[in-house]
Amino acid sequence: MATVNNSNKKIKGPSQTAPAGYKGKNQAFLDAEYLSARYKKSSIEDVISVGVIITNPAHEELDRFYSTVRLRPGHKLPPLITELTGLTNEDLEFAPDYEDVMTELITMIRKYQVGKICVWGGDKNSFQRDFESRNLEKPLKRSVGKFISTFENIQKEVSLDVTDGLDANLSLADMKTICGLGGYVEHNALSDAEDMLNCIRIIEQDEMRYDGKKAAEYKKFRGEYVKNRSFDDFEEDRDYIIDSEIGEQFLEEIISRGFENNPKTKAFMDDLKFLLGKDNVYMGTFSEMMEEKSEN
């Protein structure tokens, strides 16, 4: 596994951080945004934007592609999707048709003889569902089907590699945090594809900001802690706050027993502190938690 601040850095190379079949081939890193919704007693999964960066085996950029995709008639973006992606119905009203976008993108993929297309998470399944719901002409239908078959979800393999087998499902935001790129994901298809590529570059050069194994442990701790917290909103929960000498004594006792080292008992302790009118404990996001740990 890659480690942080290792003076004898070992360059992993693309064949170790990417799926089998990448060695010696050009690669692409793809992200897409979707309209996922229920529509007239059925579900829809419209691709609304796609971003791709093509690299050689050393992950040097060769070309990039980005396009929005026109929505199908009758489909509209809900406010939540607009807030998440920044795309509006007006943007997509004048966007290129799906057929034109895919024709241009596939032409570029063929031009660079891309062997595999890296995606992070469920993009292959979402792209496939959209494809299957479209009535495409046969030549394009075959091309798009073959294009999607080259998608390779690298999330599990890279996550396990980085965390020494502890976490198979790091989000892109998690991976950016570990790599020192911040924990914010733009939900812009091209920006997210670039983030994925930059994370792979950092991992291969063994230049991650945080130790991946420790990061996975922190993430697991925080997840358990947040799941077990019950009181943390003063406006909503202030009626539960009490003045209790017995409560204070009990809190001192459990603090003395080192219960803060377990996420469940820490959650209970912090709930008790809240109920006794002490300052509310804020665990922070995964990114904030990693920053705090690095400073200590």
CSV table of N, CA and C in Angstrom, one decimal, residues 68-149:
chain,number,residue,atom,x,y,z
A,68,THR,N,-22.9,19.2,-22.6
A,68,THR,CA,-24.2,18.9,-22.0
A,68,THR,C,-25.0,18.1,-23.1
A,69,VAL,N,-26.2,17.5,-22.6
A,69,VAL,CA,-27.0,16.7,-23.5
A,69,VAL,C,-28.4,17.1,-23.4
A,70,ARG,N,-29.1,17.3,-24.5
A,70,ARG,CA,-30.5,17.8,-24.5
A,70,ARG,C,-31.4,16.8,-23.8
A,71,LEU,N,-32.3,17.3,-23.0
A,71,LEU,CA,-33.3,16.4,-22.4
A,71,LEU,C,-34.3,15.9,-23.4
A,72,ARG,N,-34.8,14.7,-23.1
A,72,ARG,CA,-35.8,14.2,-24.0
A,72,ARG,C,-37.1,14.9,-23.8
A,73,PRO,N,-38.0,15.0,-24.8
A,73,PRO,CA,-39.2,15.8,-24.7
A,73,PRO,C,-40.0,15.4,-23.5
A,74,GLY,N,-40.5,16.4,-22.7
A,74,GLY,CA,-41.3,16.2,-21.6
A,74,GLY,C,-40.5,16.0,-20.3
A,75,HIS,N,-39.2,15.9,-20.4
A,75,HIS,CA,-38.4,15.7,-19.2
A,75,HIS,C,-37.9,17.1,-18.7
A,76,LYS,N,-37.9,17.3,-17.4
A,76,LYS,CA,-37.5,18.6,-16.8
A,76,LYS,C,-36.6,18.3,-15.6
A,77,LEU,N,-35.6,19.2,-15.4
A,77,LEU,CA,-34.7,19.1,-14.3
A,77,LEU,C,-35.5,19.6,-13.0
A,78,PRO,N,-35.5,18.8,-11.9
A,78,PRO,CA,-36.0,19.3,-10.7
A,78,PRO,C,-35.0,20.3,-10.1
A,79,PRO,N,-35.5,21.1,-9.2
A,79,PRO,CA,-34.6,22.1,-8.6
A,79,PRO,C,-33.4,21.5,-7.9
A,80,LEU,N,-33.5,20.3,-7.3
A,80,LEU,CA,-32.4,19.7,-6.6
A,80,LEU,C,-31.2,19.4,-7.6
A,81,ILE,N,-31.5,18.9,-8.8
A,81,ILE,CA,-30.5,18.6,-9.8
A,81,ILE,C,-29.8,19.9,-10.2
A,82,THR,N,-30.6,20.9,-10.4
A,82,THR,CA,-30.0,22.2,-10.8
A,82,THR,C,-29.1,22.8,-9.7
A,83,GLU,N,-29.6,22.6,-8.5
A,83,GLU,CA,-28.7,23.1,-7.3
A,83,GLU,C,-27.4,22.3,-7.3
A,84,LEU,N,-27.5,21.0,-7.5
A,84,LEU,CA,-26.3,20.1,-7.4
A,84,LEU,C,-25.3,20.4,-8.5
A,85,THR,N,-25.8,20.5,-9.8
A,85,THR,CA,-25.0,20.5,-10.9
A,85,THR,C,-24.7,21.9,-11.5
A,86,GLY,N,-25.6,22.8,-11.2
A,86,GLY,CA,-25.6,24.2,-11.8
A,86,GLY,C,-26.2,24.2,-13.2
A,87,LEU,N,-26.7,23.1,-13.7
A,87,LEU,CA,-27.3,23.1,-15.0
A,87,LEU,C,-28.8,23.4,-14.9
A,88,THR,N,-29.3,24.1,-15.8
A,88,THR,CA,-30.7,24.5,-15.8
A,88,THR,C,-31.5,23.9,-17.0
A,89,ASN,N,-32.8,23.9,-17.0
A,89,ASN,CA,-33.6,23.5,-18.1
A,89,ASN,C,-33.2,24.3,-19.4
A,90,GLU,N,-33.0,25.6,-19.2
A,90,GLU,CA,-32.6,26.4,-20.4
A,90,GLU,C,-31.3,26.0,-21.0
A,91,ASP,N,-30.3,25.6,-20.1
A,91,ASP,CA,-29.0,25.1,-20.6
A,91,ASP,C,-29.2,23.9,-21.5
A,92,LEU,N,-30.1,22.9,-21.1
A,92,LEU,CA,-30.2,21.7,-21.8
A,92,LEU,C,-31.2,21.8,-23.0
A,93,GLU,N,-32.0,22.8,-23.0
A,93,GLU,CA,-32.9,23.0,-24.1
A,93,GLU,C,-32.2,23.2,-25.4
A,94,PHE,N,-31.0,23.9,-25.3
A,94,PHE,CA,-30.3,24.2,-26.5
A,94,PHE,C,-29.0,23.3,-26.6
A,95,ALA,N,-28.9,22.3,-25.8
A,95,ALA,CA,-27.7,21.4,-25.8
A,95,ALA,C,-27.8,20.5,-27.0
A,96,PRO,N,-26.7,19.9,-27.4
A,96,PRO,CA,-26.7,18.9,-28.5
A,96,PRO,C,-27.5,17.7,-28.2
A,97,ASP,N,-28.1,17.0,-29.2
A,97,ASP,CA,-28.8,15.8,-29.0
A,97,ASP,C,-27.9,14.7,-28.5
A,98,TYR,N,-28.4,13.7,-27.8
A,98,TYR,CA,-27.6,12.6,-27.3
A,98,TYR,C,-26.9,11.9,-28.4
A,99,GLU,N,-27.5,11.7,-29.6
A,99,GLU,CA,-26.9,11.0,-30.7
A,99,GLU,C,-25.7,11.8,-31.2
A,100,ASP,N,-25.8,13.1,-31.2
A,100,ASP,CA,-24.6,13.9,-31.7
A,100,ASP,C,-23.5,13.8,-30.7
A,101,VAL,N,-23.8,13.9,-29.4
A,101,VAL,CA,-22.8,13.9,-28.4
A,101,VAL,C,-22.0,12.6,-28.4
A,102,MET,N,-22.8,11.5,-28.5
A,102,MET,CA,-22.2,10.1,-28.5
A,102,MET,C,-21.3,9.9,-29.7
A,103,THR,N,-21.8,10.4,-30.8
A,103,THR,CA,-21.0,10.2,-32.1
A,103,THR,C,-19.7,10.9,-32.0
A,104,GLU,N,-19.7,12.2,-31.5
A,104,GLU,CA,-18.5,12.9,-31.3
A,104,GLU,C,-17.5,12.3,-30.3
A,105,LEU,N,-18.1,11.9,-29.2
A,105,LEU,CA,-17.3,11.3,-28.1
A,105,LEU,C,-16.7,10.0,-28.6
A,106,ILE,N,-17.4,9.1,-29.2
A,106,ILE,CA,-16.9,7.8,-29.7
A,106,ILE,C,-15.9,8.0,-30.7
A,107,THR,N,-16.0,9.0,-31.6
A,107,THR,CA,-15.0,9.3,-32.6
A,107,THR,C,-13.7,9.6,-31.9
A,108,MET,N,-13.7,10.4,-30.9
A,108,MET,CA,-12.5,10.8,-30.1
A,108,MET,C,-11.9,9.5,-29.5
A,109,ILE,N,-12.7,8.7,-28.8
A,109,ILE,CA,-12.2,7.5,-28.2
A,109,ILE,C,-11.5,6.6,-29.2
A,110,ARG,N,-12.1,6.4,-30.4
A,110,ARG,CA,-11.5,5.6,-31.4
A,110,ARG,C,-10.2,6.2,-31.9
A,111,LYS,N,-10.2,7.5,-32.1
A,111,LYS,CA,-9.0,8.2,-32.6
A,111,LYS,C,-7.8,7.9,-31.7
A,112,TYR,N,-8.0,7.9,-30.4
A,112,TYR,CA,-6.8,7.7,-29.5
A,112,TYR,C,-6.7,6.2,-29.1
A,113,GLN,N,-7.5,5.4,-29.7
A,113,GLN,CA,-7.4,3.9,-29.4
A,113,GLN,C,-7.4,3.6,-27.9
A,114,VAL,N,-8.4,4.2,-27.2
A,114,VAL,CA,-8.5,4.0,-25.8
A,114,VAL,C,-8.9,2.6,-25.5
A,115,GLY,N,-8.1,2.0,-24.5
A,115,GLY,CA,-8.4,0.6,-24.2
A,115,GLY,C,-9.5,0.4,-23.1
A,116,LYS,N,-9.5,1.3,-22.1
A,116,LYS,CA,-10.5,1.2,-21.1
A,116,LYS,C,-10.9,2.6,-20.6
A,117,ILE,N,-12.1,2.8,-20.1
A,117,ILE,CA,-12.6,4.0,-19.7
A,117,ILE,C,-12.9,3.9,-18.2
A,118,CYS,N,-12.1,4.7,-17.4
A,118,CYS,CA,-12.2,4.7,-15.9
A,118,CYS,C,-13.5,5.5,-15.5
A,119,VAL,N,-14.3,4.9,-14.6
A,119,VAL,CA,-15.4,5.6,-14.0
A,119,VAL,C,-15.3,5.3,-12.5
A,120,TRP,N,-15.9,6.2,-11.7
A,120,TRP,CA,-15.9,6.1,-10.3
A,120,TRP,C,-17.3,5.8,-9.8
A,121,GLY,N,-17.6,4.6,-9.3
A,121,GLY,CA,-18.9,4.4,-8.8
A,121,GLY,C,-19.9,3.8,-9.9
A,122,GLY,N,-21.1,4.3,-9.9
A,122,GLY,CA,-22.2,3.7,-10.7
A,122,GLY,C,-22.4,4.3,-12.1
A,123,ASP,N,-21.4,5.0,-12.6
A,123,ASP,CA,-21.7,5.6,-13.9
A,123,ASP,C,-22.0,4.6,-15.0
A,124,LYS,N,-21.3,3.4,-15.0
A,124,LYS,CA,-21.6,2.4,-16.0
A,124,LYS,C,-23.0,2.0,-16.0
A,125,ASN,N,-23.6,1.7,-14.8
A,125,ASN,CA,-25.0,1.2,-14.7
A,125,ASN,C,-25.9,2.3,-15.2
A,126,SER,N,-25.7,3.6,-14.7
A,126,SER,CA,-26.5,4.7,-15.1
A,126,SER,C,-26.5,4.9,-16.6
A,127,PHE,N,-25.3,4.9,-17.2
A,127,PHE,CA,-25.2,5.1,-18.6
A,127,PHE,C,-25.9,4.0,-19.4
A,128,GLN,N,-25.8,2.8,-18.9
A,128,GLN,CA,-26.4,1.6,-19.5
A,128,GLN,C,-27.9,1.8,-19.5
A,129,ARG,N,-28.5,2.2,-18.3
A,129,ARG,CA,-29.9,2.3,-18.3
A,129,ARG,C,-30.5,3.4,-19.2
A,130,ASP,N,-29.7,4.5,-19.3
A,130,ASP,CA,-30.1,5.5,-20.3
A,130,ASP,C,-30.1,5.0,-21.7
A,131,PHE,N,-29.0,4.3,-22.0
A,131,PHE,CA,-28.8,3.7,-23.4
A,131,PHE,C,-29.9,2.8,-23.7
A,132,GLU,N,-30.3,1.9,-22.8
A,132,GLU,CA,-31.3,0.9,-23.1
A,132,GLU,C,-32.7,1.5,-23.3
A,133,SER,N,-32.9,2.7,-22.8
A,133,SER,CA,-34.2,3.3,-22.9
A,133,SER,C,-34.4,4.1,-24.2
A,134,ARG,N,-33.3,4.2,-25.0
A,134,ARG,CA,-33.3,5.0,-26.2
A,134,ARG,C,-33.5,4.1,-27.4
A,135,ASN,N,-34.2,4.7,-28.4
A,135,ASN,CA,-34.4,4.0,-29.7
A,135,ASN,C,-33.4,4.5,-30.7
A,136,LEU,N,-32.2,4.0,-30.7
A,136,LEU,CA,-31.1,4.5,-31.5
A,136,LEU,C,-31.1,3.7,-32.8
A,137,GLU,N,-30.6,4.3,-33.9
A,137,GLU,CA,-30.3,3.6,-35.1
A,137,GLU,C,-29.3,2.5,-34.9
A,138,LYS,N,-29.3,1.4,-35.6
A,138,LYS,CA,-28.5,0.3,-35.4
A,138,LYS,C,-27.0,0.6,-35.3
A,139,PRO,N,-26.4,1.3,-36.3
A,139,PRO,CA,-25.0,1.5,-36.3
A,139,PRO,C,-24.6,2.2,-35.0
A,140,LEU,N,-25.3,3.3,-34.6
A,140,LEU,CA,-25.0,4.0,-33.4
A,140,LEU,C,-25.2,3.2,-32.2
A,141,LYS,N,-26.3,2.4,-32.2
A,141,LYS,CA,-26.6,1.6,-31.1
A,141,LYS,C,-25.5,0.6,-30.8
A,142,ARG,N,-24.9,0.0,-31.8
A,142,ARG,CA,-23.8,-0.9,-31.6
A,142,ARG,C,-22.6,-0.2,-31.1
A,143,SER,N,-22.3,1.0,-31.6
A,143,SER,CA,-21.2,1.8,-31.2
A,143,SER,C,-21.3,2.2,-29.7
A,144,VAL,N,-22.5,2.7,-29.3
A,144,VAL,CA,-22.6,3.1,-27.9
A,144,VAL,C,-22.6,1.9,-27.0
A,145,GLY,N,-23.1,0.8,-27.4
A,145,GLY,CA,-23.1,-0.4,-26.6
A,145,GLY,C,-21.6,-0.9,-26.3
A,146,LYS,N,-20.8,-0.8,-27.4
A,146,LYS,CA,-19.4,-1.2,-27.3
A,146,LYS,C,-18.7,-0.2,-26.4
A,147,PHE,N,-19.0,1.1,-26.6
A,147,PHE,CA,-18.4,2.1,-25.8
A,147,PHE,C,-18.6,1.9,-24.3
A,148,ILE,N,-19.9,1.6,-23.9
A,148,ILE,CA,-20.2,1.4,-22.5
A,148,ILE,C,-19.5,0.2,-22.0
A,149,SER,N,-19.3,-0.8,-22.8
A,149,SER,CA,-18.7,-2.1,-22.4
A,149,SER,C,-17.3,-1.9,-21.9
